[in-house]
Every structure is written in C-alpha cells, then in structure tokens.
Coordinates of C-alpha atoms in Angstrom, one line a residue:
X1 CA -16.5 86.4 33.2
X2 CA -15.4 82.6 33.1
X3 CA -11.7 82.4 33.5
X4 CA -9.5 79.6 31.9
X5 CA -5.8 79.2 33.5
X6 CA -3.2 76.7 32.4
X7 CA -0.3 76.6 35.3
X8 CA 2.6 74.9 34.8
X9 CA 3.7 74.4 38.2
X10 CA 1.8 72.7 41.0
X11 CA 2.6 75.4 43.6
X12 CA 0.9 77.9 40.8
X13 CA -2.5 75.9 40.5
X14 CA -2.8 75.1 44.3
X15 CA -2.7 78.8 44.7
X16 CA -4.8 79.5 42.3
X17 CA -7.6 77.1 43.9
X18 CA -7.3 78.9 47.2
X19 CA -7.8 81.9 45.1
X20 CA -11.8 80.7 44.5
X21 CA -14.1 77.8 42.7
X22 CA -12.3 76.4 39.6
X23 CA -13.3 73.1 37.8
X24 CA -10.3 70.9 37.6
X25 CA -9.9 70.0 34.1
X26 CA -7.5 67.1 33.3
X27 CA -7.4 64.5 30.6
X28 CA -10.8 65.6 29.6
X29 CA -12.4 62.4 28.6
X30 CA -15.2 63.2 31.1
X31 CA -15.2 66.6 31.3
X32 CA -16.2 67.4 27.7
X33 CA -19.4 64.8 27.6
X34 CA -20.5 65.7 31.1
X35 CA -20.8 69.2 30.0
X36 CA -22.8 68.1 26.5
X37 CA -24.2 71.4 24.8
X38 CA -24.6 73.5 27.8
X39 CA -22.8 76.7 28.1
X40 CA -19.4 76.9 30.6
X41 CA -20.2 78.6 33.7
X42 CA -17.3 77.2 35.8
X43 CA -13.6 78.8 36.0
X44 CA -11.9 76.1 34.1
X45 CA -8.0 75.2 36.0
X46 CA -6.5 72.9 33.0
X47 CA -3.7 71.0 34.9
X48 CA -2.6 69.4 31.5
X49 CA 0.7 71.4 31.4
X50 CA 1.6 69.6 35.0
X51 CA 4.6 67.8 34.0
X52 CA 5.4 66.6 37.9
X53 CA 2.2 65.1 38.2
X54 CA 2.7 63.0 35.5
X55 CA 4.4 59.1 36.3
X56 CA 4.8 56.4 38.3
X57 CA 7.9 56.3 40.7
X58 CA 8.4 54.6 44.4
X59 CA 9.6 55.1 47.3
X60 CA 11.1 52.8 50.7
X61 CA 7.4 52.3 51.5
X62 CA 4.9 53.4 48.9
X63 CA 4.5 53.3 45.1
X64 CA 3.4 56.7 43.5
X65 CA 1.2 57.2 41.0
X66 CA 0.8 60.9 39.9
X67 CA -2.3 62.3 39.5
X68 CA -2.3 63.2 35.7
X69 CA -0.6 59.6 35.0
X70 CA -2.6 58.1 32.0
X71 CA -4.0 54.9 31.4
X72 CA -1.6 53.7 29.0
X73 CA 1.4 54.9 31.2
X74 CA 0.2 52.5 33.8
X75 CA -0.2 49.7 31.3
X76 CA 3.2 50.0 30.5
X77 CA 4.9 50.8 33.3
X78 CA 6.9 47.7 35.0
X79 CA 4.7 46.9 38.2
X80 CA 4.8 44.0 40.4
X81 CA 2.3 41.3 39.9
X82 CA -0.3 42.5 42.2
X83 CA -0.8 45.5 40.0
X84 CA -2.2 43.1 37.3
X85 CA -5.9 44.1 38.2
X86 CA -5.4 47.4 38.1
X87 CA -4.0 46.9 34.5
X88 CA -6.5 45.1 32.8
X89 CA -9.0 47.5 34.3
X90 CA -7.4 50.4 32.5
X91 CA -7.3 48.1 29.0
X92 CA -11.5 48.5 30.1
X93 CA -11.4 52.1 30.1
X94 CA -13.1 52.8 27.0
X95 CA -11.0 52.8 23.9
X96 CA -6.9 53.1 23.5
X97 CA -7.5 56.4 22.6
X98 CA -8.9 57.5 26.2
X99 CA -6.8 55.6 27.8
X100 CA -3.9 57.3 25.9
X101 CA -5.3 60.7 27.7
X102 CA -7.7 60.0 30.7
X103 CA -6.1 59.9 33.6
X104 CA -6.5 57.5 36.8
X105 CA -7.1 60.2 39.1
X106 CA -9.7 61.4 37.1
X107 CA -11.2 58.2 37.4
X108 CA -11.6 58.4 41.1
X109 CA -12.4 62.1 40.6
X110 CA -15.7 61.4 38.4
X111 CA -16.3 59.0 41.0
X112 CA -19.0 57.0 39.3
X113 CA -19.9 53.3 40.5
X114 CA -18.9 51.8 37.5
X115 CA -15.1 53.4 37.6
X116 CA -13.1 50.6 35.8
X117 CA -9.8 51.4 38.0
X118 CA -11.7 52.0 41.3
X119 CA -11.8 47.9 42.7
X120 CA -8.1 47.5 41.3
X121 CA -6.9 50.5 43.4
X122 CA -9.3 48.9 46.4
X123 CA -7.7 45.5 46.3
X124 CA -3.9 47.3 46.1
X125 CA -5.7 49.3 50.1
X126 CA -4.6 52.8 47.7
X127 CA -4.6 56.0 49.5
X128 CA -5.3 59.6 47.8
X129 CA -3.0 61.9 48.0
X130 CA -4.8 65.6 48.3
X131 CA -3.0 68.9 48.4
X132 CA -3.9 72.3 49.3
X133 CA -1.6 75.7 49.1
X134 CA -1.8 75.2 53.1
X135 CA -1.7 71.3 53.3
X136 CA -1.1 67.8 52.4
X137 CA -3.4 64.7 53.3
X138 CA -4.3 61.2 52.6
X139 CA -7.0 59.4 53.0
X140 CA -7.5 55.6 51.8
X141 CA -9.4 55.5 49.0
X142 CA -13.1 54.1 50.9
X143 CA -12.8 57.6 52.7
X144 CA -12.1 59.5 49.2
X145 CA -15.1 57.9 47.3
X146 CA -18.0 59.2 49.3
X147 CA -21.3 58.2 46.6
X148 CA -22.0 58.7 43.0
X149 CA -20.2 61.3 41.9
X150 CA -19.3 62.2 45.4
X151 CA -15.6 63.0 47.0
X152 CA -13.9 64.5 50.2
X153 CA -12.6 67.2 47.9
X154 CA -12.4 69.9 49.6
X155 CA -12.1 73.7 48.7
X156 CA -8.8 74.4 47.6
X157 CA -7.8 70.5 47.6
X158 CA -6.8 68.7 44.0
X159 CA -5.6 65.3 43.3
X160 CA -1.6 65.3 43.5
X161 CA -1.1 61.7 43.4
X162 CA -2.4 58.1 44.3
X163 CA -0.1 55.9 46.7
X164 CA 0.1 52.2 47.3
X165 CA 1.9 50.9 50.2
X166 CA 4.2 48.1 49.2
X167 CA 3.0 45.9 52.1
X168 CA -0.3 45.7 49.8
X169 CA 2.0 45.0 46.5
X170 CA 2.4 41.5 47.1
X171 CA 1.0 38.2 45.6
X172 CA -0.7 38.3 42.2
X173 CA -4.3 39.9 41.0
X174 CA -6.8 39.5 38.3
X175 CA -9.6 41.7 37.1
X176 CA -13.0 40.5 35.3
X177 CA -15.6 42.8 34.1
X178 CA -19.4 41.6 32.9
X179 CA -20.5 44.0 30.4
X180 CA -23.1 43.4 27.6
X181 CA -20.4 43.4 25.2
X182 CA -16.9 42.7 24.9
X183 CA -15.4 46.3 24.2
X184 CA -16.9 49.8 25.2
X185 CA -18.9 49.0 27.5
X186 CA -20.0 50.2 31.4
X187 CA -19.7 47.5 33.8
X188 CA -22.8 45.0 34.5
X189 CA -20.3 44.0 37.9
X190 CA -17.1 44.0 38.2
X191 CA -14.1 42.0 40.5
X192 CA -10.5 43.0 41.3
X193 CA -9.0 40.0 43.3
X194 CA -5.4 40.0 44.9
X195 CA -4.0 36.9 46.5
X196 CA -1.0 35.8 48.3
X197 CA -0.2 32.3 48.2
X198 CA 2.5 30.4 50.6
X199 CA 2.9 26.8 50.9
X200 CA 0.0 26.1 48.7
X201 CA -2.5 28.2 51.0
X202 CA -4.2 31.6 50.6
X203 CA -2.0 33.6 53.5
X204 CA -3.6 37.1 52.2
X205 CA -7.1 37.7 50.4
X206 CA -8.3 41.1 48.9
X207 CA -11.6 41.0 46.9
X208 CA -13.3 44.2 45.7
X209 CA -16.3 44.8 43.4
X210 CA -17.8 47.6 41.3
X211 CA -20.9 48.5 39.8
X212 CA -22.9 46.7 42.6
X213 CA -23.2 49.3 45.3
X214 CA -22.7 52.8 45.0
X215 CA -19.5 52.9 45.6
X216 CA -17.0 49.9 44.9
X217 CA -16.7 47.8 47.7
X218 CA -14.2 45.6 49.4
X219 CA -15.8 42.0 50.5
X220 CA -14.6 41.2 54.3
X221 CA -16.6 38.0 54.2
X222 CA -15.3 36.3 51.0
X223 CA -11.5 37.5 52.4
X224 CA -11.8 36.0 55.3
X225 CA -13.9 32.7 53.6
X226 CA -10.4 32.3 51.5
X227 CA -7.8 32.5 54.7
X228 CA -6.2 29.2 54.6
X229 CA -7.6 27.5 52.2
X230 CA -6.2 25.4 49.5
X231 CA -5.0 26.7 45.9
X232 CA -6.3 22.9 44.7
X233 CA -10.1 23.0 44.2
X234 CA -11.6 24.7 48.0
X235 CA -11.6 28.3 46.6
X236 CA -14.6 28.5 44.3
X237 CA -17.3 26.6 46.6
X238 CA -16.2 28.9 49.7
X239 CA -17.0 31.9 47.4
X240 CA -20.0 30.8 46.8
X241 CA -20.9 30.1 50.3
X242 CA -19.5 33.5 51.7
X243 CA -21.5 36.3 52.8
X244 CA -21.9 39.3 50.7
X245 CA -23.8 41.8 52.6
X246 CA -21.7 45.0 51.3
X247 CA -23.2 44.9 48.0
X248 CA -26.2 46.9 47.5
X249 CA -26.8 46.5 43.5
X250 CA -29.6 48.9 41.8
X251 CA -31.5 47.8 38.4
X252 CA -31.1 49.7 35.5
X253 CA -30.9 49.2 31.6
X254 CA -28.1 47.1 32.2
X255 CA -29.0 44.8 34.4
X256 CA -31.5 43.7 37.8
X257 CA -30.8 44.0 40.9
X258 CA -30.9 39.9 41.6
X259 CA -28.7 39.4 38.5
X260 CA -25.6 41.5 39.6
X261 CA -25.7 39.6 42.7
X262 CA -26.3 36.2 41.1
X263 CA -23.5 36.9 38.4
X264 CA -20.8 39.0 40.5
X265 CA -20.2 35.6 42.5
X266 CA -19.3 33.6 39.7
X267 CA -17.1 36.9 38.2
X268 CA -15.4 36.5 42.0
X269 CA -15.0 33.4 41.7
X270 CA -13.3 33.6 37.7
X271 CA -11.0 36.3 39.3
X272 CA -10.2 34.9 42.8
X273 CA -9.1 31.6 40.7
X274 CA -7.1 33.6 38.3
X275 CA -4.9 35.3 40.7
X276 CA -4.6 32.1 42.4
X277 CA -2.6 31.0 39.7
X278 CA -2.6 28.5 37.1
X279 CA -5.6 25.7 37.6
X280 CA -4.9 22.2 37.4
X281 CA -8.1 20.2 35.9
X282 CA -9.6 19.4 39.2
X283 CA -9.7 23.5 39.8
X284 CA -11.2 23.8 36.0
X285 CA -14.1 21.5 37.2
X286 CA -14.9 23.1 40.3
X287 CA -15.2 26.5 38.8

C-alpha cells in the first residue's frame, strides 16, 4: 500500500522519514512531470503544509533561506546586492506560475546541470542545511550536488534550509543565461558572477557556471585572473585569457560541446562586466 502523509510540523516529518523511504514532495513542479504516466510506487511525504520552512530571515552571521521558500518569495524579498544573481536566475525558472510554487530547495534537490538557481547559490559559497530526527548538518553546496540528479541525501535527511554567510553577501552580482530562446527555456550555459570592488579594483571575484559540466561549477582561474584588476576596460580580455579547465560541457540537442565553451566565455565576460558596475564607453568597446 503507497502511503501519502501531509505533516504540519518539521519534528513530525523528520520522524516520519526515520520511519522508512518516502519521496519528498514539495512545490511539485518537478515531481509531477518526472513521474509522467507511470503509476506511484513511492510513499509520498508532502511537506507543503510546513509553514516554518517557508521564508527568508538572518541571523549575526548567516542569511536563511527555508527550504520550501518559493521563487517569487526570493524575488521579492529585500536582499543585499550580491543576491542579484540569484534573482534573475529565479525570473529563469520557467514561468511566473512555477516560480509562484517551486521552491529553491527543490532546485538543488532535482539536482540537474541546468538548475537555474544552482551558480547564483555557488557565487553567494551557500551551504545546505540537512536535518535528520537525530541530527543537523551542513555541507557547502559543491559537497551537496554530487552529479546529475545526484545528492548527499541521506536516509532520513530532508532539506530544512539553505544558508549564506554574510561574509559572501558583499559586492554586487549579475546572472546571464544562453538559451535558444528568450523565455522557457533550459540553459545552453549559464554565468552567476559576484564582484567586490574597492578603490576602483576587483578586491573579491566569484564566477560560477551551469549547464557546462555536470554539475555547476565555480571557475578558480578566471577568479583569480580578475584579483586586482581594473573596473576601466582590463576585465573582459583577462577572461578571455583565463583558464577554464573545470568545465567539462557534453553535446546535446541544445548545443556542442566546442560551442558552450566558445560562448560561456563571452556570457562570463557579459556578467563579470555587469556586476562590475556601470561601463563607461571604453568598457562597452572592450566587451
């Protein structure tokens, strides 16, 4: 017999996952058409009536995002500037009306290359929050997202909430996505880009892409290409320069291999230039 449960506090669904296997089942948005005409066989936990896992609050140290905290609640919510990836990533997560349910979590849950939310989360060094009816942990979010469709889950673990330390809340950010349309659309490649900028100079640098390995990737070589330099005109001809050895791009439908790599540096370098702040005309010409 497939069981269906609907808990209304977090203390009763973490008890009910240590009870056995139980598909988490949240905003839905992937759930549904993952499952397509095939029969339920799973136990189905439906954390939709978990009002404490819903919102964004902070702390001394961290901002919280909780785990069932929708798209458009983080588009609306008043963040610092560095957030500003993040946000125009979940304006890319399909239409208003999924973004009105899905849930950012859920996002990291599915764990698919192309996750819209996964470089902005990257650039922001986000940690998972994952509880247990015996335990609480975090890991940062490269040690969450193991593959496609792959997590450290473990038995008895959900999602509770996603933290971001507010040493990694500073400067500004930009997200770009290359899709083969404007709207709807699954990445091509995709760049989340946070800067910090003092006395004109790039004093902190955090570049992440998606849709180019199997899991979104942070790029150490562009970062450290960008320490130092020059908001006026240095930026976009380092980028191009810069190694990118953690990107492993397939081809598929949507795209070759040798075009992701070709067009993800100019999609870092639209991004990187964006967060560095309004461009002058000698900036213009050398992107």
């Amino acid at each position: 017999m497939i069981r269906y449960a609907k808990p209304t506090t977090v203390d009763e669904a973490l008890a009910l996952l240590g009870e056995g296997a139980w598909r988490i089942l949240a905003g839905g948005t992937d759930f549904y058409p993952a499952q397509g005409a095939k029969p339920f066989r799973d136990n189905v936990l439906d954390i939709n009536g978990l009002a404490a896992l819903r919102g964004i609050s902070e702390t001394d140290d961290h901002f919280f995002i909780g785990a069932r905290t929708t798209w458009t609640d983080l588009i609306r919510h008043p963040l610092p500037p560095a957030f500003d990836a993040l946000k125009q990533s979940a304006r890319e997560v399909g239409s208003p009306q999924i973004q009105n349910v899905a849930s950012v979590a859920g996002n990291l849950c599915n764990a698919s290359p192309a996750a819209d939310g996964v470089p902005g989360l990257l650039v922001l060094d986000a940690e998972v929050e994952l509880r247990s009816a015996a335990a609480t942990r975090h890991l940062p979010l490269p040690d969450f997202i193991l593959g496609n469709r792959r997590t450290a889950l473990r038995p008895g673990e959900m999602v509770t909430a996603i933290r971001v330390p507010k040493m990694a809340a500073a400067g500004a950010s930009a997200f770009v996505k290359l899709g083969a349309r404007r709207y709807l659309v699954i990445s091509i490649a995709m760049v989340a880009a946070r800067l910090v900028i003092e006395n004109g100079r790039v004093a902190e640098a955090a570049i992440a892409v998606g849709s180019c390995s199997a899991v979104a990737k942070r790029l150490a070589g562009v970062e450290a290409a960008l320490l130092g330099l020059l908001r006026d005109g240095e930026l976009a001809s380092a980028i191009q320069s810069a190694p990118m050895i953690e990107l492993s791009p397939i081809a598929d439908v949507r795209g070759s291999a040798e075009y992701r790599l070709d067009a993800v540096r100019e999609i870092v370098a639209r991004a990187v230039l964006t967060a560095a702040g309004p461009m002058n005309d000698h900036m213009v010409a050398a992107a």
